[in-house]
PDB file of C-alpha atoms in Angstrom:
ATOM      1  CA  UNK T   1       0.000   0.000   0.000  1.00 36.00           C
ATOM      2  CA  UNK T   2       1.310   3.483  -0.896  1.00 37.00           C
ATOM      3  CA  UNK T   3       1.804   5.754   2.097  1.00 30.00           C
ATOM      4  CA  UNK T   4       2.478   9.474   2.161  1.00 34.00           C
ATOM      5  CA  UNK T   5       5.638  10.327   4.055  1.00 33.00           C
ATOM      6  CA  UNK T   6       5.037  12.526   7.124  1.00 34.00           C
ATOM      7  CA  UNK T   7       6.196  16.096   6.903  1.00 36.00           C
ATOM      8  CA  UNK T   8       9.868  16.483   7.950  1.00 35.00           C
ATOM      9  CA  UNK T   9       8.817  19.358  10.182  1.00 35.00           C
ATOM     10  CA  UNK T  10       6.455  17.167  12.202  1.00 37.00           C
ATOM     11  CA  UNK T  11       8.148  15.616  15.248  1.00 34.00           C
ATOM     12  CA  UNK T  12       7.560  11.833  15.275  1.00 32.00           C
ATOM     13  CA  UNK T  13       5.633  10.561  18.289  1.00 29.00           C
ATOM     14  CA  UNK T  14       6.720   7.429  20.162  1.00 30.00           C
ATOM     15  CA  UNK T  15       4.453   4.419  19.895  1.00 30.00           C
ATOM     16  CA  UNK T  16       1.765   4.512  22.610  1.00 30.00           C
ATOM     17  CA  UNK T  17       3.346   7.630  24.101  1.00 30.00           C
ATOM     18  CA  UNK T  18       1.710  10.877  25.094  1.00 33.00           C
ATOM     19  CA  UNK T  19       1.697  13.727  22.574  1.00 36.00           C
ATOM     20  CA  UNK T  20       4.981  15.588  22.572  1.00 37.00           C
ATOM     21  CA  UNK T  21       7.109  12.495  23.323  1.00 33.00           C
ATOM     22  CA  UNK T  22       9.486  12.081  20.425  1.00 37.00           C
ATOM     23  CA  UNK T  23      10.518   8.728  18.977  1.00 36.00           C
ATOM     24  CA  UNK T  24      14.089   7.987  18.038  1.00 39.00           C
ATOM     25  CA  UNK T  25      14.540   7.274  14.333  1.00 40.00           C
ATOM     26  CA  UNK T  26      17.157   4.893  12.966  1.00 46.00           C
ATOM     27  CA  UNK T  27      18.077   3.646   9.470  1.00 46.00           C
ATOM     28  CA  UNK T  28      15.860   0.627  10.138  1.00 51.00           C
ATOM     29  CA  UNK T  29      12.657   2.212  11.414  1.00 46.00           C
ATOM     30  CA  UNK T  30      10.227   5.082  11.161  1.00 45.00           C
ATOM     31  CA  UNK T  31       6.664   5.731  12.236  1.00 42.00           C
ATOM     32  CA  UNK T  32       3.574   4.959  10.196  1.00 39.00           C
ATOM     33  CA  UNK T  33       2.126   8.170   8.803  1.00 40.00           C
ATOM     34  CA  UNK T  34      -1.397   7.022   9.621  1.00 36.00           C
ATOM     35  CA  UNK T  35      -1.291   5.270  13.003  1.00 34.00           C
ATOM     36  CA  UNK T  36       2.133   5.998  14.575  1.00 40.00           C
ATOM     37  CA  UNK T  37       3.022   2.296  14.543  1.00 41.00           C
ATOM     38  CA  UNK T  38       6.690   1.416  14.117  1.00 41.00           C
ATOM     39  CA  UNK T  39       7.435   0.643  10.488  1.00 42.00           C
ATOM     40  CA  UNK T  40      10.308  -1.233   8.883  1.00 42.00           C
ATOM     41  CA  UNK T  41      12.196   0.462   6.093  1.00 41.00           C
ATOM     42  CA  UNK T  42      13.900  -1.266   3.149  1.00 40.00           C
ATOM     43  CA  UNK T  43      17.229  -2.834   4.125  1.00 42.00           C
ATOM     44  CA  UNK T  44      20.317  -0.617   4.152  1.00 37.00           C
ATOM     45  CA  UNK T  45      18.660   2.194   2.202  1.00 37.00           C
ATOM     46  CA  UNK T  46      16.443   5.226   2.814  1.00 38.00           C
ATOM     47  CA  UNK T  47      12.719   4.755   2.200  1.00 38.00           C
ATOM     48  CA  UNK T  48      11.483   4.878  -1.348  1.00 41.00           C
ATOM     49  CA  UNK T  49       9.439   7.861  -2.467  1.00 40.00           C
ATOM     50  CA  UNK T  50       6.261   7.772  -0.427  1.00 39.00           C
ATOM     51  CA  UNK T  51       6.536   4.108   0.556  1.00 36.00           C
ATOM     52  CA  UNK T  52       6.587   2.542   4.007  1.00 38.00           C
ATOM     53  CA  UNK T  53       5.963  -1.143   4.749  1.00 39.00           C
ATOM     54  CA  UNK T  54       3.780  -1.294   7.826  1.00 40.00           C
ATOM     55  CA  UNK T  55       4.166  -3.816  10.648  1.00 41.00           C
ATOM     56  CA  UNK T  56       1.853  -4.053  13.622  1.00 42.00           C
ATOM     57  CA  UNK T  57       3.542  -3.791  17.014  1.00 45.00           C
ATOM     58  CA  UNK T  58       2.670  -7.430  17.728  1.00 47.00           C
ATOM     59  CA  UNK T  59       4.445  -8.516  14.544  1.00 63.00           C
ATOM     60  CA  UNK T  60       7.832  -7.188  15.729  1.00 82.00           C
ATOM     61  CA  UNK T  61      10.438  -8.182  13.137  1.00 89.00           C
ATOM     62  CA  UNK T  62      13.204 -10.528  14.244  1.00 93.00           C
ATOM     63  CA  UNK T  63      16.897 -10.057  13.497  1.00 95.00           C
ATOM     64  CA  UNK T  64      19.122 -13.142  13.749  1.00 96.00           C
ATOM     65  CA  UNK T  65      22.888 -12.686  14.063  1.00 97.00           C
ATOM     66  CA  UNK T  66      25.639 -15.256  13.779  1.00 96.00           C
ATOM     67  CA  UNK T  67      28.379 -14.677  16.364  1.00 96.00           C
ATOM     68  CA  UNK T  68      31.846 -15.791  15.237  1.00 94.00           C
ATOM     69  CA  UNK T  69      33.304 -13.551  12.507  1.00 94.00           C
ATOM     70  CA  UNK T  70      29.979 -11.688  12.333  1.00 96.00           C
ATOM     71  CA  UNK T  71      29.605  -9.803  15.612  1.00 96.00           C
ATOM     72  CA  UNK T  72      32.963 -11.008  16.927  1.00 95.00           C
ATOM     73  CA  UNK T  73      36.293 -10.591  15.166  1.00 94.00           C
ATOM     74  CA  UNK T  74      37.372 -14.183  15.563  1.00 92.00           C
ATOM     75  CA  UNK T  75      36.095 -17.535  16.789  1.00 93.00           C
ATOM     76  CA  UNK T  76      34.948 -17.665  20.411  1.00 95.00           C
ATOM     77  CA  UNK T  77      35.398 -21.456  20.474  1.00 94.00           C
ATOM     78  CA  UNK T  78      39.090 -21.213  19.599  1.00 94.00           C
ATOM     79  CA  UNK T  79      39.523 -18.416  22.136  1.00 96.00           C
ATOM     80  CA  UNK T  80      37.764 -20.533  24.780  1.00 97.00           C
ATOM     81  CA  UNK T  81      40.026 -23.500  24.044  1.00 96.00           C
ATOM     82  CA  UNK T  82      43.046 -21.332  24.827  1.00 96.00           C
ATOM     83  CA  UNK T  83      41.313 -20.109  27.982  1.00 97.00           C
ATOM     84  CA  UNK T  84      40.698 -23.688  29.144  1.00 97.00           C
ATOM     85  CA  UNK T  85      44.358 -24.441  28.535  1.00 97.00           C
ATOM     86  CA  UNK T  86      45.344 -21.466  30.715  1.00 97.00           C
ATOM     87  CA  UNK T  87      43.023 -22.810  33.434  1.00 97.00           C
ATOM     88  CA  UNK T  88      44.976 -26.073  33.448  1.00 97.00           C
ATOM     89  CA  UNK T  89      41.944 -28.064  32.319  1.00 97.00           C
ATOM     90  CA  UNK T  90      43.727 -29.678  29.340  1.00 96.00           C
ATOM     91  CA  UNK T  91      46.428 -32.295  29.827  1.00 94.00           C
ATOM     92  CA  UNK T  92      48.063 -32.340  26.376  1.00 96.00           C
ATOM     93  CA  UNK T  93      47.557 -28.792  25.159  1.00 95.00           C
ATOM     94  CA  UNK T  94      49.462 -29.177  21.881  1.00 96.00           C
ATOM     95  CA  UNK T  95      47.475 -32.241  20.821  1.00 96.00           C
ATOM     96  CA  UNK T  96      44.190 -30.673  21.892  1.00 95.00           C
ATOM     97  CA  UNK T  97      44.822 -27.445  19.989  1.00 94.00           C
ATOM     98  CA  UNK T  98      45.985 -29.346  16.900  1.00 96.00           C
ATOM     99  CA  UNK T  99      42.645 -31.133  16.733  1.00 95.00           C
ATOM    100  CA  UNK T 100      40.890 -27.787  17.165  1.00 91.00           C
ATOM    101  CA  UNK T 101      42.850 -26.314  14.257  1.00 93.00           C
ATOM    102  CA  UNK T 102      41.912 -29.296  12.091  1.00 95.00           C
ATOM    103  CA  UNK T 103      38.269 -28.811  12.977  1.00 92.00           C
ATOM    104  CA  UNK T 104      38.517 -25.126  12.065  1.00 88.00           C
ATOM    105  CA  UNK T 105      39.910 -26.001   8.634  1.00 91.00           C
ATOM    106  CA  UNK T 106      37.158 -28.557   8.125  1.00 91.00           C
ATOM    107  CA  UNK T 107      34.550 -25.993   9.119  1.00 83.00           C
ATOM    108  CA  UNK T 108      35.719 -23.569   6.444  1.00 82.00           C
ATOM    109  CA  UNK T 109      35.863 -26.409   3.918  1.00 85.00           C
ATOM    110  CA  UNK T 110      32.325 -27.488   4.768  1.00 83.00           C
ATOM    111  CA  UNK T 111      33.408 -30.971   5.908  1.00 91.00           C
ATOM    112  CA  UNK T 112      33.298 -30.639   9.704  1.00 88.00           C
ATOM    113  CA  UNK T 113      31.869 -33.507  11.753  1.00 91.00           C
ATOM    114  CA  UNK T 114      30.069 -31.341  14.284  1.00 89.00           C
ATOM    115  CA  UNK T 115      29.539 -34.202  16.743  1.00 92.00           C
ATOM    116  CA  UNK T 116      33.255 -34.975  16.823  1.00 95.00           C
ATOM    117  CA  UNK T 117      33.901 -31.270  17.315  1.00 94.00           C
ATOM    118  CA  UNK T 118      31.482 -30.798  20.217  1.00 94.00           C
ATOM    119  CA  UNK T 119      32.795 -33.934  21.905  1.00 95.00           C
ATOM    120  CA  UNK T 120      36.333 -32.606  21.635  1.00 96.00           C
ATOM    121  CA  UNK T 121      35.363 -29.156  22.906  1.00 96.00           C
ATOM    122  CA  UNK T 122      33.446 -30.529  25.895  1.00 97.00           C
ATOM    123  CA  UNK T 123      35.996 -33.175  26.922  1.00 97.00           C
ATOM    124  CA  UNK T 124      37.973 -30.890  29.300  1.00 97.00           C
ATOM    125  CA  UNK T 125      34.735 -30.009  31.111  1.00 98.00           C
ATOM    126  CA  UNK T 126      33.595 -33.544  31.930  1.00 97.00           C
ATOM    127  CA  UNK T 127      32.912 -33.772  35.659  1.00 97.00           C
ATOM    128  CA  UNK T 128      33.193 -30.025  36.230  1.00 97.00           C
ATOM    129  CA  UNK T 129      30.229 -28.280  37.823  1.00 97.00           C
ATOM    130  CA  UNK T 130      28.343 -25.798  35.688  1.00 95.00           C
ATOM    131  CA  UNK T 131      28.869 -23.056  38.306  1.00 95.00           C
ATOM    132  CA  UNK T 132      32.647 -23.458  38.196  1.00 96.00           C
ATOM    133  CA  UNK T 133      32.603 -23.259  34.414  1.00 96.00           C
ATOM    134  CA  UNK T 134      30.220 -20.298  34.404  1.00 95.00           C
ATOM    135  CA  UNK T 135      32.569 -18.282  36.614  1.00 96.00           C
ATOM    136  CA  UNK T 136      35.369 -18.846  34.114  1.00 97.00           C
ATOM    137  CA  UNK T 137      33.058 -18.072  31.187  1.00 96.00           C
ATOM    138  CA  UNK T 138      32.069 -14.745  32.745  1.00 95.00           C
ATOM    139  CA  UNK T 139      35.730 -13.749  33.079  1.00 96.00           C
ATOM    140  CA  UNK T 140      36.433 -15.054  29.575  1.00 97.00           C
ATOM    141  CA  UNK T 141      33.643 -12.954  28.053  1.00 96.00           C
ATOM    142  CA  UNK T 142      34.833  -9.769  29.750  1.00 96.00           C
ATOM    143  CA  UNK T 143      38.543 -10.231  29.060  1.00 96.00           C
ATOM    144  CA  UNK T 144      38.570 -11.962  25.664  1.00 96.00           C
ATOM    145  CA  UNK T 145      35.266 -11.441  23.880  1.00 96.00           C
ATOM    146  CA  UNK T 146      34.130  -7.907  24.631  1.00 96.00           C
ATOM    147  CA  UNK T 147      37.326  -6.201  23.370  1.00 95.00           C
ATOM    148  CA  UNK T 148      37.008  -8.021  20.025  1.00 95.00           C
ATOM    149  CA  UNK T 149      33.445  -7.093  19.139  1.00 96.00           C
ATOM    150  CA  UNK T 150      32.969  -5.536  15.726  1.00 95.00           C
ATOM    151  CA  UNK T 151      31.627  -2.027  16.121  1.00 93.00           C
ATOM    152  CA  UNK T 152      29.485  -2.117  12.990  1.00 94.00           C
ATOM    153  CA  UNK T 153      27.844  -5.361  14.034  1.00 95.00           C
ATOM    154  CA  UNK T 154      27.087  -4.152  17.549  1.00 94.00           C
ATOM    155  CA  UNK T 155      25.699  -0.912  16.129  1.00 93.00           C
ATOM    156  CA  UNK T 156      23.410  -2.864  13.806  1.00 94.00           C
ATOM    157  CA  UNK T 157      22.258  -5.067  16.693  1.00 95.00           C
ATOM    158  CA  UNK T 158      21.419  -1.902  18.638  1.00 93.00           C
ATOM    159  CA  UNK T 159      19.598  -0.379  15.661  1.00 93.00           C
ATOM    160  CA  UNK T 160      17.315  -3.379  15.463  1.00 92.00           C
ATOM    161  CA  UNK T 161      16.554  -3.086  19.159  1.00 90.00           C
ATOM    162  CA  UNK T 162      15.881   0.636  18.894  1.00 89.00           C
ATOM    163  CA  UNK T 163      13.533  -0.076  15.986  1.00 88.00           C
ATOM    164  CA  UNK T 164      11.472  -2.348  18.219  1.00 86.00           C
ATOM    165  CA  UNK T 165      12.759  -5.543  16.648  1.00 90.00           C
ATOM    166  CA  UNK T 166      13.582  -8.659  18.622  1.00 90.00           C
ATOM    167  CA  UNK T 167      17.135  -9.972  18.301  1.00 94.00           C
ATOM    168  CA  UNK T 168      18.658 -13.430  18.549  1.00 95.00           C
ATOM    169  CA  UNK T 169      22.252 -14.589  18.407  1.00 95.00           C
ATOM    170  CA  UNK T 170      22.522 -18.013  16.791  1.00 95.00           C
ATOM    171  CA  UNK T 171      25.818 -19.864  16.730  1.00 94.00           C
ATOM    172  CA  UNK T 172      27.446 -23.220  16.157  1.00 90.00           C
ATOM    173  CA  UNK T 173      29.440 -22.557  19.327  1.00 91.00           C
ATOM    174  CA  UNK T 174      28.236 -24.026  22.622  1.00 94.00           C
ATOM    175  CA  UNK T 175      25.428 -22.409  24.595  1.00 95.00           C
ATOM    176  CA  UNK T 176      27.455 -22.073  27.798  1.00 95.00           C
ATOM    177  CA  UNK T 177      29.538 -19.543  25.812  1.00 96.00           C
ATOM    178  CA  UNK T 178      26.931 -18.001  23.511  1.00 95.00           C
ATOM    179  CA  UNK T 179      24.253 -17.494  26.168  1.00 94.00           C
ATOM    180  CA  UNK T 180      26.360 -15.229  28.419  1.00 94.00           C
ATOM    181  CA  UNK T 181      27.643 -13.299  25.385  1.00 95.00           C
ATOM    182  CA  UNK T 182      24.101 -12.718  24.110  1.00 94.00           C
ATOM    183  CA  UNK T 183      23.040 -11.587  27.581  1.00 92.00           C
ATOM    184  CA  UNK T 184      26.004  -9.208  27.786  1.00 93.00           C
ATOM    185  CA  UNK T 185      24.962  -7.714  24.433  1.00 93.00           C
ATOM    186  CA  UNK T 186      21.323  -7.446  25.618  1.00 90.00           C
ATOM    187  CA  UNK T 187      20.049  -9.594  22.763  1.00 93.00           C
ATOM    188  CA  UNK T 188      16.624 -11.117  23.352  1.00 91.00           C
ATOM    189  CA  UNK T 189      17.953 -14.659  23.277  1.00 91.00           C
ATOM    190  CA  UNK T 190      20.565 -17.147  22.121  1.00 93.00           C
ATOM    191  CA  UNK T 191      20.234 -20.283  20.027  1.00 94.00           C
ATOM    192  CA  UNK T 192      23.213 -22.598  20.377  1.00 94.00           C
ATOM    193  CA  UNK T 193      24.080 -26.217  21.130  1.00 94.00           C
ATOM    194  CA  UNK T 194      23.375 -27.076  24.764  1.00 95.00           C
ATOM    195  CA  UNK T 195      25.767 -29.201  26.820  1.00 95.00           C
ATOM    196  CA  UNK T 196      24.269 -32.032  28.862  1.00 96.00           C
ATOM    197  CA  UNK T 197      24.588 -32.167  32.661  1.00 96.00           C
ATOM    198  CA  UNK T 198      24.201 -34.967  35.173  1.00 96.00           C
ATOM    199  CA  UNK T 199      21.934 -34.810  38.230  1.00 97.00           C
ATOM    200  CA  UNK T 200      24.591 -32.879  40.160  1.00 96.00           C
ATOM    201  CA  UNK T 201      24.910 -30.213  37.468  1.00 95.00           C
ATOM    202  CA  UNK T 202      28.215 -31.505  36.119  1.00 97.00           C
ATOM    203  CA  UNK T 203      29.170 -31.606  32.443  1.00 97.00           C
ATOM    204  CA  UNK T 204      28.821 -35.074  30.899  1.00 98.00           C
ATOM    205  CA  UNK T 205      30.694 -34.301  27.680  1.00 97.00           C
ATOM    206  CA  UNK T 206      27.526 -34.871  25.639  1.00 97.00           C
ATOM    207  CA  UNK T 207      25.102 -32.448  24.019  1.00 96.00           C
ATOM    208  CA  UNK T 208      21.342 -32.253  24.297  1.00 95.00           C
ATOM    209  CA  UNK T 209      18.696 -30.941  21.912  1.00 94.00           C
ATOM    210  CA  UNK T 210      19.332 -29.454  18.485  1.00 94.00           C
ATOM    211  CA  UNK T 211      22.937 -29.135  17.369  1.00 94.00           C
ATOM    212  CA  UNK T 212      22.975 -25.646  15.857  1.00 93.00           C
ATOM    213  CA  UNK T 213      25.194 -26.214  12.841  1.00 89.00           C
ATOM    214  CA  UNK T 214      24.227 -25.752   9.182  1.00 88.00           C
ATOM    215  CA  UNK T 215      20.643 -27.066   8.856  1.00 91.00           C
ATOM    216  CA  UNK T 216      20.582 -27.347  12.659  1.00 90.00           C
ATOM    217  CA  UNK T 217      20.568 -23.557  12.939  1.00 91.00           C
ATOM    218  CA  UNK T 218      17.491 -23.458  10.736  1.00 91.00           C
ATOM    219  CA  UNK T 219      15.821 -26.182  12.824  1.00 93.00           C
ATOM    220  CA  UNK T 220      16.539 -24.236  16.025  1.00 93.00           C
ATOM    221  CA  UNK T 221      15.163 -21.035  14.506  1.00 93.00           C
ATOM    222  CA  UNK T 222      12.028 -22.797  13.281  1.00 91.00           C
ATOM    223  CA  UNK T 223      11.486 -24.237  16.763  1.00 91.00           C
ATOM    224  CA  UNK T 224      11.854 -20.758  18.248  1.00 89.00           C
ATOM    225  CA  UNK T 225       9.392 -19.343  15.710  1.00 89.00           C
ATOM    226  CA  UNK T 226       6.909 -22.108  16.506  1.00 87.00           C
ATOM    227  CA  UNK T 227       7.067 -21.218  20.192  1.00 83.00           C
ATOM    228  CA  UNK T 228       6.608 -17.539  19.329  1.00 76.00           C
ATOM    229  CA  UNK T 229       3.623 -18.384  17.143  1.00 73.00           C
ATOM    230  CA  UNK T 230       1.953 -20.220  20.011  1.00 65.00           C
ATOM    231  CA  UNK T 231       2.373 -17.070  22.104  1.00 63.00           C
ATOM    232  CA  UNK T 232       0.919 -15.015  19.226  1.00 60.00           C
ATOM    233  CA  UNK T 233       4.213 -13.139  18.876  1.00 69.00           C
ATOM    234  CA  UNK T 234       5.408 -14.577  15.588  1.00 73.00           C
ATOM    235  CA  UNK T 235       7.486 -12.039  13.622  1.00 81.00           C
ATOM    236  CA  UNK T 236       6.250 -11.162  10.154  1.00 77.00           C
ATOM    237  CA  UNK T 237       9.723 -10.270   8.870  1.00 89.00           C
ATOM    238  CA  UNK T 238      13.082 -11.943   9.463  1.00 93.00           C
ATOM    239  CA  UNK T 239      16.543 -10.424   9.091  1.00 95.00           C
ATOM    240  CA  UNK T 240      19.706 -12.511   9.028  1.00 96.00           C
ATOM    241  CA  UNK T 241      23.445 -11.799   9.280  1.00 97.00           C
ATOM    242  CA  UNK T 242      26.292 -14.273   8.821  1.00 96.00           C
ATOM    243  CA  UNK T 243      29.806 -14.603   7.439  1.00 94.00           C
ATOM    244  CA  UNK T 244      29.816 -18.285   6.472  1.00 93.00           C
ATOM    245  CA  UNK T 245      28.554 -20.435   3.613  1.00 92.00           C
ATOM    246  CA  UNK T 246      27.669 -22.966   6.326  1.00 91.00           C
ATOM    247  CA  UNK T 247      24.775 -20.633   7.200  1.00 92.00           C
ATOM    248  CA  UNK T 248      23.217 -20.597   3.728  1.00 93.00           C
ATOM    249  CA  UNK T 249      20.198 -22.653   4.927  1.00 92.00           C
ATOM    250  CA  UNK T 250      19.544 -19.976   7.548  1.00 92.00           C
ATOM    251  CA  UNK T 251      20.123 -17.000   5.248  1.00 95.00           C
ATOM    252  CA  UNK T 252      17.857 -18.444   2.584  1.00 94.00           C
ATOM    253  CA  UNK T 253      15.118 -18.756   5.214  1.00 92.00           C
ATOM    254  CA  UNK T 254      15.006 -15.074   6.211  1.00 94.00           C
ATOM    255  CA  UNK T 255      13.423 -12.170   4.336  1.00 94.00           C
ATOM    256  CA  UNK T 256      16.452  -9.868   4.515  1.00 95.00           C
ATOM    257  CA  UNK T 257      19.725 -11.860   4.361  1.00 96.00           C
ATOM    258  CA  UNK T 258      23.046 -10.075   4.793  1.00 96.00           C
ATOM    259  CA  UNK T 259      26.537 -11.425   4.127  1.00 96.00           C
ATOM    260  CA  UNK T 260      28.896  -9.970   6.737  1.00 95.00           C
ATOM    261  CA  UNK T 261      32.646 -10.274   6.162  1.00 95.00           C
ATOM    262  CA  UNK T 262      31.661 -13.262   3.979  1.00 95.00           C
ATOM    263  CA  UNK T 263      33.901 -16.164   3.087  1.00 93.00           C
ATOM    264  CA  UNK T 264      34.465 -16.654  -0.641  1.00 94.00           C
ATOM    265  CA  UNK T 265      31.594 -19.112  -1.283  1.00 95.00           C
ATOM    266  CA  UNK T 266      29.085 -16.953   0.596  1.00 96.00           C
ATOM    267  CA  UNK T 267      30.271 -13.777  -1.134  1.00 95.00           C
ATOM    268  CA  UNK T 268      29.829 -15.382  -4.530  1.00 96.00           C
ATOM    269  CA  UNK T 269      26.369 -16.631  -3.608  1.00 95.00           C
ATOM    270  CA  UNK T 270      25.318 -13.288  -2.077  1.00 96.00           C
ATOM    271  CA  UNK T 271      26.466 -11.295  -5.092  1.00 95.00           C
ATOM    272  CA  UNK T 272      24.592 -13.651  -7.402  1.00 96.00           C
ATOM    273  CA  UNK T 273      21.434 -13.229  -5.337  1.00 95.00           C
ATOM    274  CA  UNK T 274      21.829  -9.476  -4.869  1.00 95.00           C
ATOM    275  CA  UNK T 275      22.107  -9.726  -1.081  1.00 95.00           C
ATOM    276  CA  UNK T 276      23.759  -6.848   0.793  1.00 94.00           C
ATOM    277  CA  UNK T 277      27.421  -7.518   1.572  1.00 94.00           C
ATOM    278  CA  UNK T 278      28.846  -5.582   4.525  1.00 93.00           C
ATOM    279  CA  UNK T 279      32.238  -5.466   6.236  1.00 93.00           C
ATOM    280  CA  UNK T 280      32.348  -4.678   9.950  1.00 93.00           C
ATOM    281  CA  UNK T 281      36.039  -5.480  10.450  1.00 86.00           C
ATOM    282  CA  UNK T 282      37.231  -1.903  10.135  1.00 71.00           C
ATOM    283  CA  UNK T 283      36.845  -1.059  13.831  1.00 49.00           C
ATOM    284  CA  UNK T 284      36.102  -2.642  17.183  1.00 48.00           C
ATOM    285  CA  UNK T 285      33.966  -1.693  20.142  1.00 45.00           C
ATOM    286  CA  UNK T 286      34.797  -2.411  23.756  1.00 38.00           C
ATOM    287  CA  UNK T 287      31.714  -2.195  25.981  1.00 40.00           C
ATOM    288  CA  UNK T 288      32.548  -1.154  29.508  1.00 39.00           C
ATOM    289  CA  UNK T 289      31.009  -2.902  32.513  1.00 37.00           C
ATOM    290  CA  UNK T 290      28.183  -1.074  34.270  1.00 34.00           C
TER     291      UNK T 290
END
């Protein structure tokens, strides 16, 4: 439906706010000229002449971000492996890291056995209590992860939030890492592979639920959307950001896919499809503790 753009001189009013309360505009959102509802603008561009695509407040769009090499300059799993080594949790560090490097190469080649990888990653944690590990994860996030965030990615995450969109971080890394990072970034949730625990809350070395790798990310997202639908909060528009060709099933699922710092196969695919290609590796953002 064609909408007339509001006059630039008219101050926008915040959704459900009293007259005179101004709404913050961002490149991703504006206000409906007719009903003051938040509207979603075309991706990475100003609105077309007189056109706004209207979304009801209950249909809040959802933005899904990969973590490693998308929001983070690097791989949090590899960083965590080095952290575990520094904790003294790994007996043969050289052998352990060599396997990790092989897995990283296989990931980029599209040949990774994700079950072998998760088993390897969880092996130093077997028998350790989740609280002990969480204390180390909290320190790890503050000291290793936060200084390596990509400023452009964090700004885009914030823009989606300011536009009234929900945000999820979805990663092939383990949930005991991704969950605290997503919380630190104030995302609305995290989808990642969950480790299994015994009755005493100790790591078993196994995983439970959906393994969020390749098609598994799409399965986890679909499960999340099904839960949202049952709560009558299903988003009517999906945005997606990733750097890897391994996430093609996910990017093909969303309405607005973005290739961020893409590997060569994803770049080729994105350019062929006309997807936006962005590079957030030009600067970093360190978020200070409150």
